[in-house]
């Protein structure tokens, strides 16, 4: 489904990604972790072409993301993405947040889009909030709306960039619950997160990044059993303490 | 001691009113064109295409570095001839209003584009990412996500600029156009009552602009609350 092959990216002389390669099969859930600044966000944004990269290739469902001839908007329309800061559109009601791209990007009619939006809002437990504006919801609610918004587009895979990092602790679980359910239904997911509980529960593989490199790319059991690299061990011991 | 004599004002009111209509016409057209062209300039300035960025920067810097009254004179001298050629108007037809409007619109666009550029930059970058991630094109992201938020943030500044623009329309007197100020001047000159007419015109400008700025302040409070 997602194939990342020898991808490198630099800003001037600063190397953000160095020769990153990995594969995500259909239905697989991959957790990406690593210290801040290690290139996790950049990597995941390269997958749907939000960030350009200079070397290597990324293939998404048989389409080359880096190819200048690729119609990126069309490709992105079916790749869901959830951001650390939710990025709901503050000038639109919740329901409009969910319908706008269905209508303008997919060309669905308004009735069909509205139905779909309400169904997905219901699924994340927020159907009653449809008429409100993002600013009126809690962080956890906003992130669930953001997930529903991505799902409205019938994505072939979902990318998450630290979806719970901006949340108050008591709201993290309501978002993780939605993600766990999604993973169990077989959604292909690439999730940047430090929520190791989530990784243990549903991840198939864990990737550990440091200084723009993929240091570990291991099955969940291996990773939590004995990470091979010292960096990963140190990192794990730090984040598992709290 | 100077003796005020306001008697020439009542009879001149219809003429002054026609002048006010011209002032408003110039103001409103310049706002409309200024926002449209200013938005395009702002988008060019922010574009990744260097050539567009340079063009927009050059345009903005040029118009912001010359006095408005000079721009108006240039256009007063050039535009009538251009219009005659382009539209096949008979020579000597009165294009003073069109040239004033074109001059103002192009001049104000430079100022509007700077306000609009700041407005676009005030929208968090993640908003554009989210729009693109949903499959929107650049145009859709701008139209549906970025510009609506940018303009909402900019409304007070745009209105303030509109008030300044309305005052600046009085500069068209250099082309002998009877806008409100020009009309007042003409009446005062004709009746030898320049002082009264200019005091009157000043009072009218003050009332309009001051009330408008109070409205803007109220609006600002309303949106920030
Ligand atoms: N536009 C940019 N210009 C220069 N450096 C950048 C830019 N964006 C990100 N970086 C740098 O790239 C590195 C990786 O960033 P990021 O992918 O956001 O890391 P992570 O998500 O793992 O915290 C960081 O050191 C960051 O400072
Ligand atoms: Mg990050």
Coordinates of C-alpha atoms and ligand atoms in Angstrom, one line a residue:
Chain A
X1 CA 0.0 0.0 0.0
X2 CA 2.7 2.5 1.1
X3 CA 6.2 1.9 -0.1
X4 CA 9.0 4.3 1.0
X5 CA 12.2 3.7 -0.8
X6 CA 15.5 5.4 0.1
X7 CA 13.9 8.8 0.7
X8 CA 16.2 11.7 1.6
X9 CA 15.3 15.3 2.2
X10 CA 17.3 18.3 3.2
X11 CA 16.8 21.9 3.9
X12 CA 20.0 23.5 2.5
X13 CA 22.8 21.5 4.2
X14 CA 20.5 20.2 7.0
X15 CA 19.5 16.6 6.4
X16 CA 15.9 16.0 7.7
X17 CA 15.5 12.6 6.2
X18 CA 18.4 10.3 5.4
X19 CA 17.8 7.2 3.2
X20 CA 14.5 6.2 4.8
X21 CA 12.9 3.0 3.6
X22 CA 9.9 1.0 4.8
X23 CA 6.8 -0.7 3.6
X24 CA 3.2 -0.6 4.9
X25 CA 1.0 -3.4 3.7
X26 CA -2.7 -3.1 3.3
X27 CA -4.4 -3.3 6.7
X28 CA -1.2 -2.8 8.5
X29 CA -0.8 -0.4 11.4
X30 CA 2.6 1.2 11.8
X31 CA 3.6 3.3 14.7
X32 CA 6.4 5.8 14.2
X33 CA 8.2 7.2 17.2
X34 CA 11.4 9.0 18.0
X35 CA 12.7 12.1 19.7
X36 CA 11.4 15.5 18.8
X37 CA 13.0 16.9 15.6
X38 CA 13.9 13.4 14.3
X39 CA 11.9 13.8 11.1
X40 CA 8.7 11.9 11.9
X41 CA 6.3 14.7 10.8
X42 CA 8.4 15.3 7.7
X43 CA 8.4 11.6 6.8
X44 CA 4.7 11.2 7.1
X45 CA 4.0 14.4 5.2
X46 CA 6.2 13.1 2.4
X47 CA 3.8 10.2 2.1
X48 CA 1.0 12.3 0.7
X49 CA 3.2 14.8 -0.9
X50 CA 2.6 17.7 1.5
X51 CA 6.4 17.9 1.8
X52 CA 8.6 17.4 -1.3
X53 CA 11.7 15.2 -1.1
X54 CA 14.8 15.3 -3.2
X55 CA 15.9 11.7 -3.4
X56 CA 14.2 8.3 -3.4
X57 CA 10.6 7.2 -4.2
X58 CA 7.4 6.9 -2.4
X59 CA 4.7 4.7 -3.9
X60 CA 1.1 4.9 -2.7
X61 CA -1.3 2.3 -4.0
X62 CA 0.8 2.0 -7.2
X63 CA 1.2 5.8 -7.7
X64 CA 4.5 7.5 -7.4
X65 CA 4.1 10.5 -5.1
X66 CA 7.3 12.3 -6.1
X67 CA 6.6 12.1 -9.8
X68 CA 5.9 15.6 -11.1
X69 CA 3.2 14.2 -13.4
X70 CA 1.2 12.8 -10.4
X71 CA -2.0 14.6 -9.7
X72 CA -1.3 15.2 -6.0
X73 CA -4.7 16.7 -5.1
X74 CA -6.5 13.7 -6.5
X75 CA -4.1 11.3 -4.7
X76 CA -4.5 13.2 -1.4
X77 CA -8.3 13.1 -1.6
X78 CA -8.1 9.4 -0.7
X79 CA -5.4 9.6 1.9
X80 CA -6.7 10.7 5.3
X81 CA -4.5 12.8 7.4
X82 CA -4.9 13.9 11.0
X83 CA -2.8 16.6 12.5
X84 CA -1.5 17.4 16.0
X85 CA -3.5 20.6 16.1
X86 CA -6.7 19.2 14.6
X87 CA -6.7 21.9 11.9
X88 CA -10.5 22.0 11.7
X89 CA -11.6 25.0 9.7
X90 CA -12.7 27.5 12.3
X91 CA -15.0 29.5 10.1
X92 CA -17.1 26.5 9.2
X93 CA -19.6 24.6 11.3
X94 CA -18.7 21.0 12.2
X95 CA -21.0 19.6 9.5
X96 CA -19.5 22.0 6.9
X97 CA -16.0 20.9 7.9
X98 CA -17.0 17.4 7.0
X99 CA -18.9 18.1 3.8
X100 CA -16.8 20.8 2.1
X101 CA -14.2 18.5 0.6
X102 CA -16.8 15.8 -0.3
X103 CA -18.7 18.3 -2.3
X104 CA -15.8 20.4 -3.8
X105 CA -13.2 17.7 -4.2
X106 CA -15.1 14.4 -4.7
X107 CA -18.1 16.1 -6.4
X108 CA -20.6 14.4 -4.3
X109 CA -24.0 16.1 -4.0
X110 CA -24.9 17.9 -0.8
X111 CA -27.5 15.4 0.5
X112 CA -25.2 12.4 0.1
X113 CA -22.3 14.3 1.7
X114 CA -24.5 15.4 4.6
X115 CA -25.7 11.9 5.2
X116 CA -22.2 10.5 5.1
X117 CA -21.0 13.3 7.5
X118 CA -23.7 12.6 10.0
X119 CA -23.0 8.9 9.9
X120 CA -19.3 9.4 10.6
X121 CA -20.0 12.0 13.3
X122 CA -22.3 9.5 14.9
X123 CA -19.5 7.0 14.7
X124 CA -17.1 9.2 16.7
X125 CA -20.0 10.0 19.1
X126 CA -20.5 13.6 18.1
X127 CA -23.6 13.7 16.0
X128 CA -25.3 16.2 18.3
X129 CA -22.5 18.7 17.7
X130 CA -23.0 18.9 14.0
X131 CA -24.2 22.5 14.1
X132 CA -21.5 23.9 16.4
X133 CA -18.3 25.5 15.4
X134 CA -14.8 24.0 16.2
X135 CA -14.1 26.6 18.8
X136 CA -17.1 25.4 20.8
X137 CA -15.7 21.9 21.2
X138 CA -13.1 20.4 23.5
X139 CA -9.7 19.3 22.0
X140 CA -10.7 15.7 22.2
X141 CA -13.9 16.4 20.4
X142 CA -12.2 18.4 17.8
X143 CA -9.7 15.7 17.1
X144 CA -12.5 13.1 16.7
X145 CA -14.2 15.5 14.3
X146 CA -10.9 15.7 12.4
X147 CA -10.8 11.9 12.1
X148 CA -14.4 11.8 11.0
X149 CA -13.6 14.5 8.4
X150 CA -10.8 12.4 7.0
X151 CA -13.0 9.2 6.9
X152 CA -15.7 11.0 5.0
X153 CA -13.4 10.9 2.0
X154 CA -13.3 7.0 2.0
X155 CA -9.5 7.0 2.5
X156 CA -7.5 4.0 1.4
X157 CA -5.1 4.7 4.3
X158 CA -4.8 7.1 7.2
X159 CA -1.8 9.1 8.4
X160 CA -1.7 10.5 11.9
X161 CA 0.8 13.0 13.1
X162 CA 0.9 13.0 16.9
X163 CA -2.9 13.1 17.1
X164 CA -3.0 13.2 20.9
X165 CA 0.1 15.4 21.7
X166 CA -1.9 18.6 22.0
X167 CA -4.6 17.1 24.2
X168 CA -5.2 17.3 27.9
X169 CA -4.5 13.9 29.4
X170 CA -8.1 13.1 30.2
X171 CA -9.0 13.5 26.5
X172 CA -6.4 11.3 25.0
X173 CA -8.3 8.1 25.4
X174 CA -11.5 9.2 23.7
X175 CA -9.3 9.8 20.6
X176 CA -7.2 6.7 21.0
X177 CA -10.4 4.6 21.3
X178 CA -11.6 5.8 17.9
X179 CA -8.2 5.0 16.4
X180 CA -8.1 1.5 17.9
X181 CA -11.5 0.8 16.5
X182 CA -10.3 2.0 13.1
X183 CA -7.2 -0.2 13.3
X184 CA -9.3 -3.2 14.3
X185 CA -11.5 -2.7 11.2
X186 CA -8.5 -3.1 9.0
X187 CA -7.7 0.4 8.1
X188 CA -4.1 0.9 6.9
X189 CA -2.6 3.4 9.3
X190 CA 0.7 5.1 9.7
X191 CA 0.7 6.8 13.2
X192 CA 3.3 9.1 14.6
X193 CA 2.7 8.8 18.3
X194 CA 4.4 8.3 21.7
X195 CA 1.4 6.5 23.0
X196 CA 3.0 3.1 23.5
X197 CA -0.2 1.7 24.9
X198 CA -1.8 2.3 21.6
X199 CA 1.2 0.7 19.8
X200 CA 1.0 -2.4 22.0
X201 CA -2.7 -2.8 21.4
X202 CA -2.9 -2.5 17.7
X203 CA 0.4 -1.8 15.9
X204 CA 1.9 -4.5 13.7
X205 CA 5.2 -2.8 13.5
X206 CA 7.0 0.0 15.3
X207 CA 9.5 2.4 13.5
X208 CA 12.0 4.3 15.6
X209 CA 13.6 7.4 14.0
X210 CA 16.5 9.5 15.1
X211 CA 18.3 12.3 13.2
X212 CA 16.3 11.7 10.1
X213 CA 17.1 8.0 10.0
X214 CA 15.0 4.9 10.5
X215 CA 17.0 3.2 13.3
X216 CA 14.6 0.4 14.1
X217 CA 11.8 -1.1 12.0
X218 CA 10.6 -4.1 13.9
X219 CA 7.6 -6.2 14.7
X220 CA 5.8 -5.0 17.9
X221 CA 7.0 -7.9 20.0
X222 CA 10.6 -7.5 19.0
X223 CA 10.5 -3.8 19.5
X224 CA 9.0 -3.9 23.0
X225 CA 11.0 -7.0 23.9
X226 CA 14.5 -5.9 23.0
X227 CA 15.1 -3.0 20.7
X228 CA 18.4 -3.6 19.0
X229 CA 19.7 0.0 19.1
X230 CA 20.8 1.7 22.2
X231 CA 19.1 4.9 21.2
X232 CA 15.8 3.2 21.0
X233 CA 16.3 1.5 24.4
X234 CA 17.1 4.9 26.0
X235 CA 14.1 6.5 24.3
X236 CA 11.7 3.7 25.3
X237 CA 12.8 3.7 28.9
X238 CA 12.3 7.5 29.0
X239 CA 8.7 7.5 27.5
X240 CA 7.6 4.3 29.3
X241 CA 8.5 5.9 32.7
X242 CA 5.4 8.1 32.6
Chain B
X1 CA -13.1 90.7 11.6
X2 CA -14.2 88.3 8.9
X3 CA -18.0 88.0 8.6
X4 CA -19.3 84.5 7.8
X5 CA -21.9 84.2 5.2
X6 CA -23.3 80.8 4.7
X7 CA -26.1 81.8 2.3
X8 CA -24.5 80.3 -0.8
X9 CA -24.6 76.7 0.7
X10 CA -28.3 75.8 0.6
X11 CA -28.7 76.6 -3.1
X12 CA -25.5 74.7 -3.9
X13 CA -26.6 71.5 -2.1
X14 CA -27.7 69.6 -5.2
X15 CA -24.4 70.3 -6.9
X16 CA -22.5 69.3 -3.7
X17 CA -24.5 66.1 -3.5
X18 CA -23.6 65.2 -7.1
X19 CA -20.0 65.8 -6.0
X20 CA -20.4 63.5 -3.0
X21 CA -21.8 60.8 -5.4
X22 CA -18.6 61.1 -7.5
X23 CA -16.4 60.9 -4.3
X24 CA -18.3 57.8 -3.2
X25 CA -18.2 56.3 -6.7
X26 CA -14.4 56.6 -6.8
X27 CA -14.1 55.3 -3.3
X28 CA -16.3 52.2 -3.8
X29 CA -14.8 51.3 -7.2
X30 CA -11.3 51.7 -5.8
X31 CA -12.1 49.5 -2.8
X32 CA -13.6 46.8 -5.1
X33 CA -10.8 46.8 -7.6
X34 CA -8.3 47.4 -4.8
X35 CA -9.4 44.2 -2.9
X36 CA -9.5 42.1 -6.1
X37 CA -6.3 43.2 -7.6
X38 CA -4.7 43.6 -4.1
X39 CA -5.6 39.9 -3.4
X40 CA -4.0 38.8 -6.7
X41 CA -0.9 40.9 -5.9
X42 CA -0.7 39.4 -2.4
X43 CA -0.9 35.9 -3.9
X44 CA 1.8 36.7 -6.4
X45 CA 4.0 38.1 -3.7
X46 CA 3.6 34.9 -1.7
X47 CA 3.9 32.7 -4.7
X48 CA 6.8 30.3 -5.1
X49 CA 7.3 31.6 -8.7
X50 CA 10.0 34.2 -8.2
X51 CA 9.0 36.2 -11.3
X52 CA 5.5 36.8 -9.9
X53 CA 6.9 37.7 -6.5
X54 CA 9.3 40.2 -8.1
X55 CA 6.5 41.7 -10.2
X56 CA 4.2 42.2 -7.2
X57 CA 7.0 43.5 -5.0
X58 CA 8.0 46.0 -7.7
X59 CA 4.4 47.1 -8.2
X60 CA 3.8 47.6 -4.5
X61 CA 7.0 49.4 -3.8
X62 CA 6.5 51.7 -6.8
X63 CA 3.1 52.8 -5.9
X64 CA 3.9 53.1 -2.2
X65 CA 6.9 55.3 -3.0
X66 CA 5.3 58.0 -5.1
X67 CA 2.8 60.6 -3.9
X68 CA -0.8 59.8 -4.7
X69 CA -1.4 63.2 -6.3
X70 CA 1.3 62.5 -8.8
X71 CA -0.2 59.1 -9.7
X72 CA -3.5 60.9 -10.3
X73 CA -1.9 63.5 -12.5
X74 CA -0.1 60.8 -14.6
X75 CA -3.4 59.0 -15.1
X76 CA -5.1 62.2 -15.8
X77 CA -2.6 62.9 -18.6
X78 CA -2.4 59.3 -19.9
X79 CA -5.7 57.5 -19.4
X80 CA -8.0 59.8 -21.5
X81 CA -5.7 59.4 -24.5
X82 CA -5.6 55.6 -23.9
X83 CA -9.3 55.4 -23.6
X84 CA -9.8 57.4 -26.8
X85 CA -7.6 55.0 -28.6
X86 CA -8.9 51.8 -27.1
X87 CA -12.6 52.6 -27.1
X88 CA -12.6 54.9 -30.1
X89 CA -14.0 57.8 -28.1
X90 CA -13.9 61.1 -29.8
X91 CA -10.9 63.2 -28.7
X92 CA -11.6 65.5 -25.9
X93 CA -14.4 63.4 -24.4
X94 CA -14.5 63.7 -20.6
X95 CA -12.5 60.8 -19.2
X96 CA -11.5 62.6 -16.0
X97 CA -13.7 60.4 -13.8
X98 CA -12.5 57.1 -15.4
X99 CA -8.9 58.2 -15.2
X100 CA -9.3 59.2 -11.5
X101 CA -11.0 55.8 -10.8
X102 CA -8.2 53.9 -12.6
X103 CA -5.5 55.9 -10.8
X104 CA -7.0 55.4 -7.4
X105 CA -7.8 51.7 -7.9
X106 CA -4.2 50.9 -9.0
X107 CA -2.7 53.0 -6.2
X108 CA -4.9 51.6 -3.5
X109 CA -4.3 48.0 -4.7
X110 CA -0.7 48.4 -3.6
X111 CA -1.9 49.2 0.0
X112 CA -4.6 46.7 0.0
X113 CA -2.2 44.0 -1.2
X114 CA 0.0 44.6 1.8
X115 CA -2.9 44.3 4.2
X116 CA -4.2 41.2 2.5
X117 CA -0.7 39.6 2.4
X118 CA -0.5 40.1 6.2
X119 CA -4.0 38.7 6.5
X120 CA -3.1 35.5 4.6
X121 CA 0.1 35.1 6.6
X122 CA -2.0 35.4 9.8
X123 CA -3.8 32.1 9.0
X124 CA -1.8 29.2 10.5
X125 CA 0.1 27.2 8.0
X126 CA -1.6 24.0 9.2
X127 CA -4.8 25.2 7.7
X128 CA -3.4 25.0 4.2
X129 CA -1.9 21.6 5.0
X130 CA -5.3 20.4 6.1
X131 CA -7.0 21.7 3.0
X132 CA -4.4 20.1 0.7
X133 CA -4.6 16.9 2.7
X134 CA -8.3 16.7 1.9
X135 CA -7.4 16.9 -1.8
X136 CA -8.1 20.5 -2.4
X137 CA -6.2 22.3 -5.1
X138 CA -4.3 25.6 -4.4
X139 CA -7.3 27.6 -5.7
X140 CA -9.8 25.7 -3.6
X141 CA -7.7 25.9 -0.5
X142 CA -7.3 29.7 -1.0
X143 CA -11.0 30.3 -1.8
X144 CA -12.6 28.0 0.8
X145 CA -10.1 27.9 3.7
X146 CA -7.4 30.6 3.7
X147 CA -9.0 33.7 2.2
X148 CA -12.2 33.6 4.3
X149 CA -10.2 33.4 7.5
X150 CA -7.7 36.0 6.2
X151 CA -10.5 38.5 5.3
X152 CA -12.2 38.0 8.6
X153 CA -9.0 39.0 10.4
X154 CA -8.5 41.9 8.1
X155 CA -11.9 43.6 8.1
X156 CA -11.0 46.4 10.5
X157 CA -7.8 47.2 8.6
X158 CA -9.6 47.1 5.3
X159 CA -12.3 49.5 6.6
X160 CA -9.7 51.9 8.0
X161 CA -8.0 51.9 4.7
X162 CA -11.3 52.6 3.0
X163 CA -11.8 55.7 5.2
X164 CA -8.4 57.0 4.3
X165 CA -9.2 56.4 0.7
X166 CA -12.4 58.3 1.0
X167 CA -10.5 61.3 2.3
X168 CA -7.9 61.0 -0.4
X169 CA -10.5 61.2 -3.1
X170 CA -10.4 64.9 -2.5
X171 CA -7.1 65.0 -4.3
X172 CA -8.8 64.5 -7.7
X173 CA -9.4 68.3 -7.6
X174 CA -6.1 68.4 -9.5
X175 CA -7.9 67.2 -12.5
X176 CA -10.7 69.8 -12.0
X177 CA -13.1 67.0 -11.4
X178 CA -16.2 68.1 -9.3
X179 CA -16.0 65.5 -6.6
X180 CA -17.4 66.7 -3.2
X181 CA -14.3 68.7 -2.4
X182 CA -14.0 70.0 -6.0
X183 CA -17.6 71.0 -6.0
X184 CA -17.3 72.8 -2.7
X185 CA -14.2 74.6 -4.0
X186 CA -16.0 75.6 -7.2
X187 CA -19.0 77.0 -5.4
X188 CA -16.9 78.9 -2.9
X189 CA -14.7 80.3 -5.7
X190 CA -17.8 81.4 -7.7
X191 CA -19.5 83.2 -4.8
X192 CA -16.3 84.5 -3.1
X193 CA -17.1 82.3 -0.1
X194 CA -14.2 79.9 -0.1
X195 CA -13.7 79.9 3.6
X196 CA -17.3 79.0 4.4
X197 CA -17.5 76.3 1.7
X198 CA -14.2 74.7 2.8
X199 CA -15.3 74.7 6.4
X200 CA -18.5 73.1 5.5
X201 CA -16.8 70.5 3.3
X202 CA -14.4 69.8 6.1
X203 CA -17.2 69.3 8.6
X204 CA -18.9 66.9 6.2
X205 CA -15.7 64.8 5.8
X206 CA -15.2 64.8 9.5
X207 CA -18.7 63.6 10.3
X208 CA -18.6 60.8 7.7
X209 CA -15.1 59.6 8.5
X210 CA -15.4 59.9 12.3
X211 CA -18.6 58.0 12.4
X212 CA -17.2 55.4 10.1
X213 CA -14.2 54.9 12.3
X214 CA -16.4 54.6 15.4
X215 CA -18.3 51.9 13.5
X216 CA -15.1 50.1 12.8
X217 CA -14.1 50.3 16.5
X218 CA -17.4 48.8 17.5
X219 CA -17.1 46.1 14.9
X220 CA -13.6 45.3 16.2
X221 CA -14.9 45.0 19.7
X222 CA -17.8 42.8 18.5
X223 CA -15.5 40.3 16.7
X224 CA -12.7 40.1 19.3
X225 CA -15.2 39.4 22.1
Ligands
LIG1 N1 10.9 24.4 6.8 C1 12.0 23.9 7.5 N2 13.2 24.5 7.3 C2 14.3 24.0 7.9 N3 14.2 23.0 8.8 C3 13.1 22.4 9.1 C4 11.9 22.8 8.4 N4 10.9 22.0 8.8 C5 11.4 21.2 9.7 N5 12.7 21.4 9.9 C6 13.6 20.7 10.7 O1 13.5 19.3 10.4 C7 13.7 18.5 11.5 C8 12.6 17.5 11.6 O2 11.3 18.1 11.8 P1 10.0 17.2 12.1 O3 9.8 16.3 10.9 O4 9.0 18.2 12.4 O5 10.4 16.4 13.3 P2 9.5 15.6 14.3 O6 8.1 15.6 13.8 O7 10.1 14.3 14.5 O8 9.5 16.3 15.6 C9 13.7 19.4 12.7 O9 15.0 19.5 13.2 C10 13.2 20.7 12.2 O10 13.8 21.8 12.9
LIG2 MG1 6.3 16.4 14.5

